[in-house]
Tab-separated table of C-alpha atoms in Angstrom:
chain	number	residue	atom	x	y	z
A	6	MET	CA	28.153	-25.056	-19.984
A	7	LYS	CA	25.021	-25.741	-17.996
A	8	ILE	CA	23.714	-22.744	-16.124
A	9	LYS	CA	23.010	-24.786	-13.001
A	10	ASP	CA	26.641	-26.034	-13.028
A	11	ILE	CA	27.996	-22.500	-13.423
A	12	ALA	CA	25.816	-21.328	-10.540
A	13	ARG	CA	26.978	-24.237	-8.373
A	14	ASP	CA	30.689	-23.988	-9.258
A	15	TYR	CA	30.878	-20.220	-8.732
A	16	ASN	CA	28.430	-20.071	-5.815
A	17	LEU	CA	25.919	-17.894	-7.680
A	18	ASP	CA	22.229	-17.368	-7.100
A	19	LYS	CA	20.899	-19.354	-10.070
A	20	GLU	CA	17.709	-17.312	-10.433
A	21	ALA	CA	19.607	-14.013	-10.270
A	22	PHE	CA	22.119	-15.312	-12.830
A	23	GLU	CA	19.315	-16.382	-15.176
A	24	ALA	CA	17.643	-12.971	-14.769
A	25	PHE	CA	20.972	-11.318	-15.599
A	26	LEU	CA	21.388	-13.431	-18.740
A	27	GLN	CA	17.874	-12.565	-19.887
A	28	ASP	CA	18.289	-8.876	-19.024
A	29	GLN	CA	21.556	-8.696	-20.971
A	30	GLY	CA	20.116	-10.553	-23.956
A	31	ILE	CA	22.687	-13.343	-23.712
A	32	ALA	CA	21.606	-16.358	-25.724
A	33	VAL	CA	20.612	-19.315	-23.588
A	34	LYS	CA	20.039	-22.696	-25.191
A	35	PHE	CA	17.736	-25.347	-23.822
A	36	SER	CA	17.996	-29.119	-23.875
A	37	LEU	CA	16.406	-32.006	-22.026
A	38	THR	CA	19.017	-31.646	-19.285
A	39	GLY	CA	18.382	-27.930	-18.723
A	40	ALA	CA	19.510	-24.494	-19.859
A	41	TYR	CA	23.080	-23.956	-21.007
A	42	LEU	CA	25.437	-21.428	-22.593
A	43	GLU	CA	27.499	-21.994	-25.713
A	44	ASP	CA	31.097	-23.039	-25.008
A	45	SER	CA	32.288	-19.990	-26.957
A	46	VAL	CA	31.028	-17.644	-24.204
A	47	ASP	CA	33.850	-15.912	-22.291
A	48	LEU	CA	32.853	-17.098	-18.827
A	49	VAL	CA	35.394	-14.953	-16.939
A	50	HIS	CA	34.112	-11.796	-18.643
A	51	LEU	CA	30.499	-12.901	-18.138
A	52	LEU	CA	31.025	-13.505	-14.410
A	53	ASP	CA	32.672	-10.084	-14.083
A	54	GLN	CA	29.648	-8.513	-15.785
A	55	PHE	CA	27.359	-10.441	-13.451
A	56	GLN	CA	29.210	-9.118	-10.386
A	57	ASN	CA	28.791	-5.554	-11.655
A	58	TYR	CA	25.135	-6.255	-12.436
A	59	MET	CA	24.522	-7.545	-8.910
A	60	ALA	CA	26.324	-4.546	-7.385
A	61	ASP	CA	24.078	-2.244	-9.429
A	62	GLN	CA	21.008	-4.214	-8.335
A	63	ASP	CA	22.057	-3.960	-4.680
A	64	GLU	CA	22.660	-0.224	-5.044
A	65	GLU	CA	19.294	0.272	-6.737
A	66	PHE	CA	17.551	-1.750	-4.027
A	67	ALA	CA	19.265	0.273	-1.281
A	68	GLU	CA	18.199	3.497	-2.997
A	69	GLN	CA	14.596	2.299	-3.292
A	70	LEU	CA	14.634	1.269	0.362
A	71	ALA	CA	15.961	4.696	1.389
A	72	GLN	CA	13.282	6.429	-0.692
A	73	GLN	CA	10.578	4.242	0.835
A	74	LYS	CA	11.862	4.972	4.340
A	75	GLU	CA	11.982	8.706	3.584
A	76	ARG	CA	8.413	8.568	2.241
A	77	GLU	CA	7.131	6.645	5.268
A	78	GLN	CA	8.867	9.106	7.614
A	79	GLY	CA	7.444	12.064	5.683
A	80	ILE	CA	3.926	10.646	5.893
A	81	ALA	CA	4.315	9.891	9.611
A	82	ASN	CA	5.460	13.488	10.258
A	83	ILE	CA	2.420	15.093	8.625
A	84	VAL	CA	0.508	16.993	11.284
A	85	VAL	CA	-3.269	17.243	11.253
A	86	THR	CA	-5.776	19.662	12.754
A	87	THR	CA	-9.498	20.278	12.565
A	88	GLY	CA	-8.712	23.993	12.722
A	89	GLN	CA	-7.579	26.369	10.005
A	90	GLY	CA	-3.934	26.482	11.036
A	91	PHE	CA	-1.308	25.802	13.698
A	92	ASP	CA	-0.076	28.183	16.392
A	93	GLY	CA	3.463	29.298	15.629
A	94	TYR	CA	3.253	28.243	11.986
A	95	THR	CA	2.350	30.036	8.806
A	96	ILE	CA	0.890	28.324	5.773
A	97	THR	CA	3.115	28.984	2.769
A	98	HIS	CA	1.461	26.696	0.233
A	99	TYR	CA	-1.974	25.187	-0.263
A	100	GLY	CA	-1.757	21.784	-1.935
A	101	GLY	CA	-5.490	21.427	-2.285
A	102	PRO	CA	-8.299	19.283	-0.957
A	103	VAL	CA	-7.680	15.686	0.073
A	104	ALA	CA	-10.421	13.125	0.601
A	105	SER	CA	-10.746	9.464	1.432
A	106	ASP	CA	-13.725	7.124	1.685
A	107	LEU	CA	-14.153	3.712	3.249
A	108	ALA	CA	-17.206	1.459	3.110
A	109	HIS	CA	-17.524	-1.495	5.442
A	110	SER	CA	-20.362	-3.960	5.880
A	111	ILE	CA	-21.509	-5.217	9.259
A	112	ALA	CA	-23.577	-8.379	9.433
A	113	ARG	CA	-27.027	-8.019	10.912
A	114	GLY	CA	-27.301	-10.131	14.032
A	115	VAL	CA	-30.016	-12.713	14.517
A	116	ASP	CA	-31.344	-12.073	17.988
A	117	GLY	CA	-35.023	-13.039	17.870
A	118	GLY	CA	-35.817	-9.777	19.663
A	119	ARG	CA	-33.697	-10.718	22.700
A	120	GLY	CA	-30.999	-8.087	22.075
A	121	ASP	CA	-28.084	-10.540	22.149
A	122	HIS	CA	-26.619	-10.664	18.667
A	123	ALA	CA	-25.215	-13.956	17.473
A	124	LEU	CA	-22.232	-12.094	16.019
A	125	GLY	CA	-21.425	-10.118	19.150
A	126	ASP	CA	-22.362	-6.700	20.466
A	127	PRO	CA	-23.592	-4.606	17.509
A	128	ALA	CA	-22.634	-1.336	19.215
A	129	GLN	CA	-19.058	-2.533	19.711
A	130	SER	CA	-18.924	-3.706	16.087
A	131	LEU	CA	-19.962	-0.232	14.989
A	132	VAL	CA	-17.379	1.424	17.240
A	133	ASP	CA	-14.674	-0.873	15.868
A	134	VAL	CA	-15.645	-0.042	12.286
A	135	MET	CA	-15.687	3.694	13.056
A	136	GLU	CA	-12.229	3.529	14.619
A	137	GLU	CA	-10.787	1.469	11.764
A	138	GLY	CA	-12.420	3.817	9.262
A	139	ARG	CA	-10.889	6.906	10.865
A	140	ILE	CA	-7.440	5.317	11.020
A	141	LEU	CA	-7.477	4.123	7.404
A	142	THR	CA	-8.986	7.259	5.880
A	143	LEU	CA	-6.598	9.505	7.822
A	144	ALA	CA	-3.632	7.417	6.657
A	145	HIS	CA	-4.857	7.803	3.075
A	146	LEU	CA	-5.209	11.589	3.518
A	147	LYS	CA	-1.634	11.793	4.792
A	148	GLU	CA	-0.383	9.840	1.770
A	149	GLN	CA	-2.211	12.228	-0.559
A	150	ALA	CA	-0.826	15.274	1.263
A	151	TYR	CA	2.704	13.874	1.025
A	152	GLU	CA	2.307	13.301	-2.719
A	153	LEU	CA	1.240	16.949	-3.043
A	154	GLY	CA	4.463	18.051	-1.312
A	155	CYS	CA	2.672	19.121	1.866
A	156	ASN	CA	3.539	18.578	5.519
A	157	ALA	CA	0.169	19.224	7.156
A	158	ILE	CA	-3.588	18.836	6.797
A	159	ILE	CA	-5.988	21.490	8.067
A	160	ASN	CA	-9.789	21.579	8.342
A	161	LEU	CA	-9.972	17.818	8.940
A	162	LYS	CA	-13.528	16.539	9.031
A	163	PHE	CA	-14.975	13.041	9.275
A	164	ASP	CA	-18.470	12.187	8.047
A	165	TYR	CA	-20.325	8.937	8.676
A	166	VAL	CA	-23.192	7.340	6.780
A	167	THR	CA	-25.019	4.149	7.725
A	168	LEU	CA	-27.114	2.330	5.150
A	169	GLU	CA	-29.610	-0.434	5.860
A	170	PRO	CA	-29.990	-2.075	2.454
A	171	GLU	CA	-32.993	-4.255	1.771
A	172	THR	CA	-34.109	-6.141	-1.297
A	173	VAL	CA	-37.155	-8.113	-2.318
A	174	ASN	CA	-36.691	-11.706	-3.436
A	175	THR	CA	-38.655	-13.444	-6.204
A	176	GLN	CA	-41.388	-14.514	-3.759
A	177	GLY	CA	-41.924	-10.908	-2.641
A	178	ALA	CA	-40.309	-11.338	0.777
A	179	THR	CA	-37.917	-8.692	2.087
A	180	SER	CA	-34.281	-9.705	2.466
A	181	TYR	CA	-32.207	-7.625	4.852
A	182	LEU	CA	-28.627	-7.213	3.659
A	183	PRO	CA	-25.674	-6.400	5.944
A	184	TYR	CA	-25.458	-2.841	7.213
A	185	VAL	CA	-23.100	-0.665	5.186
A	186	PHE	CA	-21.141	1.862	7.176
A	187	CYS	CA	-19.233	4.586	5.312
A	188	VAL	CA	-16.517	6.881	6.640
A	189	THR	CA	-15.431	9.931	4.667
A	190	ALA	CA	-12.463	12.071	5.661
A	191	LEU	CA	-11.934	15.512	4.151
A	192	GLY	CA	-9.230	18.100	4.645
A	193	THR	CA	-6.919	20.590	2.977
A	194	ALA	CA	-3.286	19.680	2.373
A	195	VAL	CA	-0.909	22.552	3.150
A	196	TYR	CA	2.763	23.293	3.662
A	197	ALA	CA	3.303	25.035	6.999
A	198	GLU	CA	6.544	26.645	8.185
A	199	GLU	CA	7.489	27.617	11.706
A	200	VAL	CA	7.564	31.396	12.281
């Protein structure tokens, strides 16, 4: 019995059926015309097993989706402050320090001293990188806090570093590399309960 014929006749997802056969260790033979099962295989029993397998897969997928949604909701609900606590809340558990770093390069404009950069306004580029850096590093801090079983971050601090890398080529001339802008976010993950 050709696998593609079984899939067609019983309206099965061929790839899912093949994955099931492999997962269950059911012997599949191959010929020039494609993969097939031995005629001695109890097809009715096999199809029943496949239905159960697919139901289990659907259940597992739904469970993973629910866990992912719960995780995303938990991360979104993490509150953040630059202070040492929240009014009306008491800290019941300190998860520990959380930190995140982001480095981003910004091309140096070629302006010939005129002030109009070929790649746009350098100040706006820097502002955009700072904003993106804060958003991404804060998101990473929240993920870390969630993994530590915390629902808040206190003492949040952002630090910024700008590097202007240069190098000397083989002829001794200075080559100016893109600016490197770094954002570091630091905080303390905690579990806070309303009093």
